[in-house]
Amino acid sequence: SADVVGGPRFRHRKISVKQRLRIYKPNDLKNLDQEELQQRVAADIETGVEKNEEKEVHLHRILQKSSGQLSIQKKDYIPTPDASETWKEFGQFYQGNFDEPASYIKFSATVEDCCGSSYIMDEVDDTFLSEQINNKKQPLLSEDEFELLCSSFESAIHERQPFLSTDPQSILSLDELKPTIIKSDSNHQSLKISLAKDIGFSAEKPIVTEFDAESQSKVRSLTFLLEKFGDQLYEHWKSRKIESSHTEIFPKLKFERPDEKEEVDPYVCFRRRDVRQPRKTRRIDILNSHKLRALHEELEHAQKLALLVAKREQVSLNLLEKELQVFDERGEFKKLKRALSIKEDDELLINPKSRRLNIFA
Amino acid sequence: MDPSSVLEQTTQDVSNLPSEFHHILNEIRSLDTEIYDVRKKTSMKDSQMQKYIKQNGSLSVYSKEEEFTDKIRDEISHCKKLQMKKCTMANTALFLVTKHLAKLEKSIIILEEDGLLAPLEDETD
């Protein structure tokens, strides 16, 4: 039966009509050796897993062994992970609903776009916030605001002092850092505020997109928070920053430095070795310049249309809000009129004729 | 940095934008139809109430006034929720394109400062 096991790869051939096939009758089957029957099946069928999965280390070993026709009787097996346990607090951390859209999802935003603040409070921050800042009955600073401030410190220091780890004590003071913080646009916040202005919001309020959590809308503006809590929080953050190794408060992935090859350290990941060579000419790249300008123009057109759509939806929302308000006020008005038996001004309760032009009519 | 690499990068960045716009606008439309249907019902009830006032004055109470008032409130509030969803979607589309545009404009400024970008073509040419 050894030759039946066959080579590592069995090529599927169509069954030829000319080839004679042996036919077993049902009563023959009983007499066939069970083992032989199984091997027959094994020889005729492919391994049954996908080609790339045949490379899985344990499976590969088993396949090779059977192909090598070794008679070692030691049983090989493929280890499988056990059924993972459920996590009790899952429901607490994963909340919310996702409504399925009518058509397939189209999406290209990055993880960072959807994460909000880059700084995430840990236990140390939590204790500091509740004991040092919010020690009175009413919370003064929310967790989101705490994180907003810290991420802006983080990005500002990164910009101003990229080599802070060489001399952590030389870290800038908050006053020196403030201009950078105010200028920086963390999380596109100022872009969102200016878009809100374009749409027609009077207050300095950013627009809300699908990437923003609802809770973010309660966060007060960065300049206000800096004024009120900046000093206190900066001292806390600064001390953490100085004490941390490599002046990174949170664990980071380890990357290869540009122009360096690191082969030994097992923690170095995602090496990028492709280097773009500059063109060997000083001439201006006319063709690509024009293409770039054309693309710029098209994007501008797209932006204009998108702005108009956003405006239209905002106007529709305002209209609905007003309508609800008018409806409520009419109800109140009716009640008052009846209580005081006033007969006049009924026309205020009826939509004027011109409103019949309304799209809903 | 040179025009061709910026062009390549930007093309890649916005490559999915057209289909995202298509998707967002389609979702807005389907919400809009939903709103339209609810609003039709609302305005029918509202005009029935107004017709009664026109004929009998506001001092006499329309038999279904309370029932209608509650329903109309609910319906308009529901529409408002849907409309807010539409606003968020429209804002997302606007934000996406503006973000890409801002990034491109930043690169254009850098290229211009380095003298690597051909000037704008004259309109009169």
Coordinates of C-alpha atoms in Angstrom, one line a residue:
Chain A
S1 CA 0.0 0.0 0.0
A2 CA 3.0 2.2 0.2
D3 CA 2.8 3.5 -3.4
V4 CA -0.8 4.5 -2.9
V5 CA 0.2 7.2 -0.5
G6 CA 1.9 8.9 -3.4
G7 CA 3.9 12.1 -3.7
P8 CA 3.4 15.4 -1.9
R9 CA 1.3 16.8 -4.6
F10 CA -1.4 14.9 -6.4
R11 CA -2.5 16.5 -9.6
H12 CA -6.2 16.3 -10.3
R13 CA -6.8 14.6 -13.6
K14 CA -10.1 14.3 -15.3
I15 CA -11.4 10.7 -15.2
S16 CA -10.8 9.3 -18.5
V17 CA -13.6 7.3 -20.1
K18 CA -11.1 4.9 -21.5
Q19 CA -9.5 4.1 -18.2
R20 CA -10.8 1.0 -16.5
L21 CA -12.1 1.5 -13.0
R22 CA -12.4 -1.2 -10.5
I23 CA -15.8 -1.7 -9.2
Y24 CA -16.5 -3.0 -5.7
K25 CA -19.8 -4.5 -4.9
P26 CA -21.3 -3.7 -1.6
N27 CA -20.5 -7.1 -0.2
D28 CA -16.9 -6.7 -1.2
L29 CA -16.6 -3.6 0.8
K30 CA -16.8 -5.5 4.1
N31 CA -13.8 -7.5 3.1
L32 CA -11.6 -4.5 2.3
D33 CA -9.2 -3.5 4.9
Q34 CA -10.4 -0.4 6.7
E35 CA -6.9 1.1 6.6
E36 CA -6.5 0.5 3.0
L37 CA -9.8 2.1 2.3
Q38 CA -8.7 5.2 4.1
Q39 CA -5.4 5.4 2.3
R40 CA -7.2 5.1 -1.0
V41 CA -9.2 8.1 -0.2
A42 CA -6.2 10.0 1.0
A43 CA -4.4 9.4 -2.2
D44 CA -7.2 10.5 -4.4
I45 CA -8.0 13.7 -2.7
E46 CA -5.9 16.7 -2.3
T47 CA -5.0 17.8 1.2
G48 CA -8.1 19.8 1.3
V49 CA -6.7 23.0 2.7
E50 CA -5.8 26.0 0.8
K51 CA -2.4 26.0 -1.0
N52 CA -0.9 28.7 1.3
E53 CA -2.1 27.0 4.4
E54 CA -0.3 23.8 3.5
K55 CA 2.8 25.8 4.5
E56 CA 1.6 26.0 8.1
V57 CA 4.5 24.6 10.0
H58 CA 2.8 21.7 11.7
L59 CA 0.8 20.6 8.8
H60 CA 3.8 20.9 6.5
R61 CA 5.7 18.6 8.7
I62 CA 2.9 16.0 8.7
L63 CA 2.5 16.2 4.9
Q64 CA 6.2 15.8 4.4
K65 CA 6.4 12.9 6.7
S66 CA 3.6 11.1 4.9
S67 CA 5.2 11.8 1.6
G68 CA 8.5 10.6 2.8
Q69 CA 6.8 7.3 3.7
L70 CA 8.6 7.2 6.9
S71 CA 7.5 4.5 9.3
I72 CA 8.0 6.5 12.5
Q73 CA 4.9 5.8 14.5
K74 CA 5.1 9.0 16.6
K75 CA 1.9 10.8 16.2
D76 CA 2.0 14.3 14.8
Y77 CA -0.7 16.7 15.6
I78 CA -1.7 20.3 14.8
P79 CA -2.0 22.4 17.9
T80 CA -5.1 24.5 18.1
P81 CA -5.9 27.5 20.3
D82 CA -8.5 26.7 22.9
A83 CA -11.9 28.5 22.8
S84 CA -11.2 31.9 24.2
E85 CA -12.9 33.0 27.3
T86 CA -15.5 35.8 27.3
W87 CA -14.6 39.0 28.9
K88 CA -17.0 40.2 31.6
E89 CA -16.6 43.9 31.0
F90 CA -17.0 43.7 27.2
G91 CA -20.4 45.3 27.3
Q92 CA -19.1 48.2 29.2
F93 CA -16.3 49.0 26.8
Y94 CA -18.0 48.2 23.5
Q95 CA -21.2 50.3 23.4
G96 CA -23.2 51.9 20.6
N97 CA -24.9 50.8 17.5
F98 CA -23.9 50.6 13.9
D99 CA -26.7 51.1 11.4
E100 CA -26.1 49.3 8.3
P101 CA -26.2 51.6 5.3
A102 CA -28.3 50.8 2.2
S103 CA -25.2 50.4 -0.1
Y104 CA -21.8 48.9 0.7
I105 CA -19.5 50.9 2.9
K106 CA -17.0 53.2 1.3
F107 CA -14.3 54.3 3.6
S108 CA -10.7 55.5 3.5
A109 CA -10.2 57.4 6.8
T110 CA -7.3 56.2 8.9
V111 CA -7.4 54.9 12.4
E112 CA -6.0 58.2 13.7
D113 CA -8.9 60.0 12.1
C114 CA -11.3 58.0 14.2
C115 CA -9.5 58.0 17.5
G116 CA -10.0 61.5 18.7
S117 CA -7.3 62.7 21.0
S118 CA -4.0 60.8 20.7
Y119 CA -3.3 61.0 24.4
I120 CA -5.2 58.4 26.5
M121 CA -5.3 58.8 30.3
D122 CA -3.9 56.0 32.4
E123 CA -4.3 55.2 36.2
V124 CA -1.7 57.8 37.2
D125 CA -3.5 60.5 35.2
D126 CA -6.9 59.4 36.6
T127 CA -5.7 59.8 40.2
F128 CA -4.2 63.1 39.5
L129 CA -7.3 64.4 37.8
S130 CA -9.7 63.3 40.5
E131 CA -7.5 64.2 43.5
Q132 CA -5.6 67.3 42.3
I133 CA -8.0 69.1 39.9
N134 CA -11.5 67.8 40.4
N135 CA -11.3 67.6 44.2
K136 CA -14.4 69.6 44.7
K137 CA -17.9 68.3 44.2
Q138 CA -18.3 69.6 40.7
P139 CA -15.9 68.2 38.0
L140 CA -14.0 71.1 36.6
L141 CA -12.1 69.3 33.9
S142 CA -13.5 66.4 32.0
E143 CA -11.4 63.4 30.9
D144 CA -11.7 64.4 27.3
E145 CA -10.4 67.9 28.0
F146 CA -7.5 66.5 30.0
E147 CA -6.6 64.3 27.0
L148 CA -7.0 67.2 24.6
L149 CA -4.5 69.3 26.6
C150 CA -2.0 66.5 27.1
S151 CA -2.1 65.6 23.4
S152 CA -1.4 69.2 22.5
F153 CA 1.5 69.3 24.9
E154 CA 2.8 66.1 23.4
S155 CA 2.6 67.3 19.8
A156 CA 4.0 70.8 20.6
I157 CA 7.0 69.4 22.4
H158 CA 7.5 66.9 19.6
E159 CA 7.7 69.8 17.2
R160 CA 9.8 72.1 19.2
Q161 CA 12.1 69.6 21.0
P162 CA 12.4 66.5 18.8
F163 CA 15.6 65.5 20.6
L164 CA 14.3 66.0 24.1
S165 CA 15.6 62.6 25.2
T166 CA 19.2 63.8 25.0
D167 CA 18.5 66.3 27.8
P168 CA 15.1 65.8 29.4
Q169 CA 15.7 68.5 32.0
S170 CA 15.9 71.2 29.3
I171 CA 12.1 70.8 28.6
L172 CA 10.4 74.1 27.7
S173 CA 8.1 75.9 30.1
L174 CA 4.5 76.2 29.3
D175 CA 4.9 79.9 28.4
E176 CA 7.5 79.1 25.9
L177 CA 5.4 76.4 24.4
K178 CA 2.1 78.2 24.3
P179 CA 2.5 79.8 20.9
T180 CA 3.2 76.4 19.3
I181 CA 0.2 74.9 21.1
I182 CA -2.1 77.6 19.9
K183 CA -0.8 77.5 16.3
S184 CA -0.9 73.7 16.0
D185 CA -4.0 72.1 14.6
S186 CA -4.5 69.0 16.6
N187 CA -7.1 66.7 15.1
H188 CA -8.0 69.2 12.4
Q189 CA -9.9 71.2 15.0
S190 CA -9.2 74.6 13.5
L191 CA -10.1 73.3 10.1
K192 CA -13.4 72.1 11.4
I193 CA -14.1 75.5 13.0
S194 CA -13.3 77.3 9.8
L195 CA -15.6 75.0 7.9
A196 CA -18.3 75.6 10.4
K197 CA -17.9 79.3 9.7
D198 CA -18.2 78.6 6.0
I199 CA -21.4 76.7 6.5
G200 CA -22.8 79.5 8.5
F201 CA -22.4 78.9 12.2
S202 CA -22.1 82.1 14.2
A203 CA -20.4 80.6 17.3
E204 CA -16.9 79.3 17.2
K205 CA -18.0 75.7 17.1
P206 CA -16.5 72.9 15.0
I207 CA -18.5 70.9 12.6
V208 CA -19.4 67.4 13.6
T209 CA -18.4 64.6 11.2
E210 CA -18.9 60.9 11.3
F211 CA -15.5 60.5 12.8
D212 CA -16.3 62.4 16.0
A213 CA -17.7 60.9 19.1
E214 CA -20.8 62.6 20.5
S215 CA -19.0 63.2 23.8
Q216 CA -16.4 65.3 22.0
S217 CA -18.9 68.1 21.4
K218 CA -18.9 69.0 25.1
V219 CA -15.2 69.7 25.1
R220 CA -14.4 73.3 25.6
S221 CA -12.0 75.2 23.4
L222 CA -8.2 74.6 23.7
T223 CA -7.4 78.3 24.4
F224 CA -9.9 78.4 27.2
L225 CA -8.6 75.2 28.8
L226 CA -5.0 76.3 28.5
E227 CA -5.9 79.5 30.3
K228 CA -7.7 77.8 33.1
F229 CA -5.9 74.5 33.7
G230 CA -2.8 74.8 31.5
D231 CA -0.3 75.5 34.3
Q232 CA -1.5 72.9 36.7
L233 CA -1.7 70.2 34.1
Y234 CA 1.5 71.0 32.4
E235 CA 3.5 70.5 35.6
H236 CA 2.0 67.0 36.0
W237 CA 2.6 66.1 32.4
K238 CA 6.1 67.5 32.4
S239 CA 7.2 65.5 35.4
R240 CA 5.8 62.3 33.8
K241 CA 7.5 63.2 30.5
I242 CA 10.9 63.7 32.2
E243 CA 10.7 60.6 34.3
S244 CA 9.7 58.3 31.4
S245 CA 12.4 56.4 29.6
H246 CA 13.3 58.0 26.3
T247 CA 10.8 60.7 27.4
E248 CA 7.9 58.7 26.0
I249 CA 5.1 58.3 28.5
F250 CA 3.5 55.4 26.7
P251 CA 5.1 52.3 25.2
K252 CA 5.9 52.8 21.5
L253 CA 6.8 50.5 18.7
K254 CA 10.5 50.3 17.9
F255 CA 11.4 51.5 14.4
E256 CA 14.6 51.5 12.4
R257 CA 16.2 54.9 12.1
P258 CA 16.5 56.2 8.6
D259 CA 19.8 55.3 6.9
E260 CA 20.5 52.7 9.5
K261 CA 20.2 48.9 9.2
E262 CA 19.2 47.1 12.3
E263 CA 19.2 43.4 11.9
V264 CA 19.7 42.0 15.4
D265 CA 17.1 43.7 17.6
P266 CA 13.9 41.5 17.4
Y267 CA 11.7 44.5 18.4
V268 CA 12.5 46.5 15.4
C269 CA 9.5 46.3 13.0
F270 CA 8.2 47.6 9.7
R271 CA 11.5 48.5 8.0
R272 CA 11.2 50.7 5.0
R273 CA 14.2 50.5 2.7
D274 CA 12.9 52.0 -0.5
V275 CA 14.5 55.4 -1.1
R276 CA 13.2 57.7 -3.8
Q277 CA 16.0 59.0 -5.9
P278 CA 15.7 62.7 -6.8
R279 CA 15.8 63.5 -10.6
K280 CA 19.1 64.3 -11.9
T281 CA 18.0 67.6 -13.4
R282 CA 17.3 71.2 -12.2
R283 CA 14.7 71.7 -14.8
I284 CA 11.2 72.2 -13.7
D285 CA 8.9 69.2 -14.1
I286 CA 6.4 71.0 -16.4
L287 CA 4.2 68.1 -17.2
N288 CA 3.6 67.0 -13.6
S289 CA 3.3 70.6 -12.4
H290 CA 0.4 71.1 -14.8
K291 CA -1.2 67.9 -13.8
L292 CA -0.8 68.8 -10.1
R293 CA -2.4 72.2 -10.8
A294 CA -5.3 70.6 -12.6
L295 CA -5.9 68.1 -9.8
H296 CA -5.8 71.1 -7.4
E297 CA -8.5 72.8 -9.4
E298 CA -10.7 69.8 -9.5
L299 CA -10.4 69.3 -5.8
E300 CA -11.4 72.9 -5.3
H301 CA -14.5 72.4 -7.4
A302 CA -15.4 69.3 -5.4
Q303 CA -14.9 71.2 -2.2
K304 CA -17.3 73.9 -3.4
L305 CA -20.0 71.5 -4.2
A306 CA -19.5 69.7 -0.9
L307 CA -19.8 73.0 0.9
L308 CA -23.1 73.7 -0.9
V309 CA -24.5 70.3 0.1
A310 CA -23.5 70.9 3.7
K311 CA -25.1 74.3 3.7
R312 CA -28.3 72.9 2.2
E313 CA -28.5 70.3 4.9
Q314 CA -27.9 72.8 7.6
V315 CA -30.6 75.1 6.2
S316 CA -33.0 72.1 6.2
L317 CA -32.1 71.4 9.8
N318 CA -32.7 75.0 10.8
L319 CA -36.1 74.9 9.0
L320 CA -37.1 71.8 10.9
E321 CA -36.1 73.3 14.2
K322 CA -38.1 76.5 13.4
E323 CA -41.1 74.4 12.4
L324 CA -41.0 72.5 15.6
Q325 CA -40.7 75.8 17.5
V326 CA -43.6 77.4 15.6
F327 CA -45.7 74.3 16.3
D328 CA -45.0 74.3 20.0
E329 CA -45.6 78.1 20.3
R330 CA -48.9 77.7 18.5
G331 CA -49.9 75.1 21.0
E332 CA -49.1 77.4 23.9
F333 CA -50.8 80.2 22.2
K334 CA -54.0 78.2 21.8
K335 CA -54.0 77.3 25.4
L336 CA -53.6 80.9 26.5
K337 CA -56.3 82.1 24.1
R338 CA -58.7 79.5 25.5
A339 CA -57.9 80.3 29.1
L340 CA -58.4 84.0 28.5
S341 CA -61.1 83.7 25.8
I342 CA -59.4 85.9 23.3
K343 CA -60.8 85.6 19.9
E344 CA -58.3 87.6 17.8
D345 CA -55.2 86.6 16.0
D346 CA -56.4 83.3 14.7
E347 CA -54.5 83.9 11.5
L348 CA -51.3 83.3 13.4
L349 CA -52.3 79.7 13.9
I350 CA -52.8 79.0 10.2
N351 CA -50.1 78.7 7.6
P352 CA -50.3 81.6 5.1
K353 CA -51.3 80.6 1.6
S354 CA -47.8 81.4 0.1
R355 CA -46.5 78.5 2.2
R356 CA -48.3 76.2 -0.2
L357 CA -45.3 76.6 -2.5
N358 CA -43.4 74.7 0.2
I359 CA -41.9 71.5 -1.1
F360 CA -43.8 69.5 1.5
A361 CA -47.2 70.8 0.3
Chain B
M1 CA 9.8 66.5 -2.7
D2 CA 9.0 67.1 -6.3
P3 CA 5.8 67.6 -8.3
S4 CA 5.6 64.0 -9.5
S5 CA 5.8 62.5 -6.0
V6 CA 3.2 65.0 -4.7
L7 CA 1.0 64.2 -7.6
E8 CA 1.4 60.5 -7.0
Q9 CA 0.7 60.8 -3.3
T10 CA -2.4 63.1 -3.8
T11 CA -3.8 60.9 -6.5
Q12 CA -3.5 57.9 -4.1
D13 CA -5.0 59.9 -1.2
V14 CA -8.1 60.9 -3.1
S15 CA -8.5 57.7 -5.2
N16 CA -11.4 56.5 -3.0
L17 CA -12.9 60.0 -2.6
P18 CA -15.3 59.8 -5.6
S19 CA -16.9 56.5 -4.4
E20 CA -17.0 57.9 -0.8
F21 CA -18.9 60.9 -2.1
H22 CA -21.2 58.7 -4.1
H23 CA -21.9 56.6 -1.0
I24 CA -22.5 59.6 1.3
L25 CA -24.8 61.4 -1.1
N26 CA -26.8 58.2 -1.7
E27 CA -27.3 57.8 2.0
I28 CA -28.4 61.4 2.3
R29 CA -30.9 60.8 -0.5
S30 CA -32.3 57.7 1.2
L31 CA -32.7 59.6 4.5
D32 CA -34.3 62.4 2.6
T33 CA -37.0 60.1 1.1
E34 CA -37.7 58.8 4.6
I35 CA -38.1 62.4 5.9
Y36 CA -40.3 63.3 3.0
D37 CA -42.7 60.4 3.7
V38 CA -43.0 61.3 7.4
R39 CA -43.4 65.0 6.6
K40 CA -46.3 64.3 4.2
K41 CA -48.2 62.6 7.0
T42 CA -47.4 65.4 9.4
S43 CA -48.5 68.2 7.2
M44 CA -51.8 66.4 6.5
K45 CA -52.6 66.3 10.2
D46 CA -51.4 69.9 10.7
S47 CA -53.5 71.2 7.9
Q48 CA -56.6 69.3 9.2
M49 CA -56.1 71.1 12.5
Q50 CA -55.7 74.4 10.8
K51 CA -58.8 73.9 8.7
Y52 CA -60.8 73.4 11.8
I53 CA -59.5 76.6 13.3
K54 CA -60.4 78.4 10.1
Q55 CA -63.9 77.2 10.3
N56 CA -64.6 77.3 14.0
G57 CA -62.0 79.6 15.5
S58 CA -59.3 78.6 17.9
L59 CA -61.5 78.7 21.0
S60 CA -63.3 75.5 20.3
V61 CA -61.2 72.4 20.6
Y62 CA -60.7 70.0 17.7
S63 CA -61.7 66.5 18.7
K64 CA -58.4 64.9 17.8
E65 CA -56.3 67.9 18.8
E66 CA -54.4 66.2 21.6
E67 CA -53.7 63.0 19.7
F68 CA -52.6 64.9 16.6
T69 CA -50.4 67.3 18.6
D70 CA -48.5 64.5 20.2
K71 CA -48.1 62.7 16.9
I72 CA -46.9 65.7 15.0
R73 CA -44.3 66.5 17.7
D74 CA -43.0 63.0 17.5
E75 CA -42.8 63.0 13.8
I76 CA -41.0 66.3 13.5
S77 CA -38.6 65.3 16.3
H78 CA -37.9 62.1 14.4
C79 CA -37.3 64.1 11.2
K80 CA -35.0 66.3 13.1
K81 CA -32.9 63.3 14.2
L82 CA -32.7 62.1 10.6
Q83 CA -31.8 65.5 9.4
M84 CA -29.0 65.8 11.9
K85 CA -27.7 62.5 10.5
K86 CA -27.8 64.0 7.0
C87 CA -25.9 67.1 8.3
T88 CA -23.2 64.9 9.8
M89 CA -22.8 63.0 6.5
A90 CA -22.7 66.2 4.4
N91 CA -20.1 67.5 6.9
T92 CA -18.1 64.4 6.6
A93 CA -17.9 64.7 2.8
L94 CA -16.9 68.4 3.1
F95 CA -14.3 67.6 5.8
L96 CA -12.8 64.8 3.7
V97 CA -12.3 66.9 0.6
T98 CA -11.2 69.9 2.5
K99 CA -8.6 67.9 4.4
H100 CA -7.1 66.6 1.1
L101 CA -7.3 70.0 -0.4
A102 CA -5.5 71.6 2.5
K103 CA -2.8 69.0 2.4
L104 CA -2.3 69.5 -1.3
E105 CA -2.2 73.3 -0.9
K106 CA 0.5 72.9 1.8
S107 CA 2.6 70.8 -0.6
I108 CA 2.1 73.3 -3.4
I109 CA 3.3 76.1 -1.3
I110 CA 6.4 74.1 -0.3
L111 CA 7.1 73.2 -4.0
E112 CA 6.6 76.9 -5.0
E113 CA 9.0 78.0 -2.4
D114 CA 11.6 75.6 -3.6
G115 CA 11.0 76.7 -7.2
L116 CA 10.1 73.2 -8.2
L117 CA 6.6 73.9 -9.5
A118 CA 5.8 75.5 -12.8
P119 CA 3.8 78.7 -12.4
L120 CA 0.1 78.8 -13.1
E121 CA -0.8 79.0 -16.8
D122 CA -2.0 82.4 -17.8
E123 CA -5.7 82.5 -18.4
T124 CA -5.2 84.6 -21.5
D125 CA -3.0 82.0 -23.3

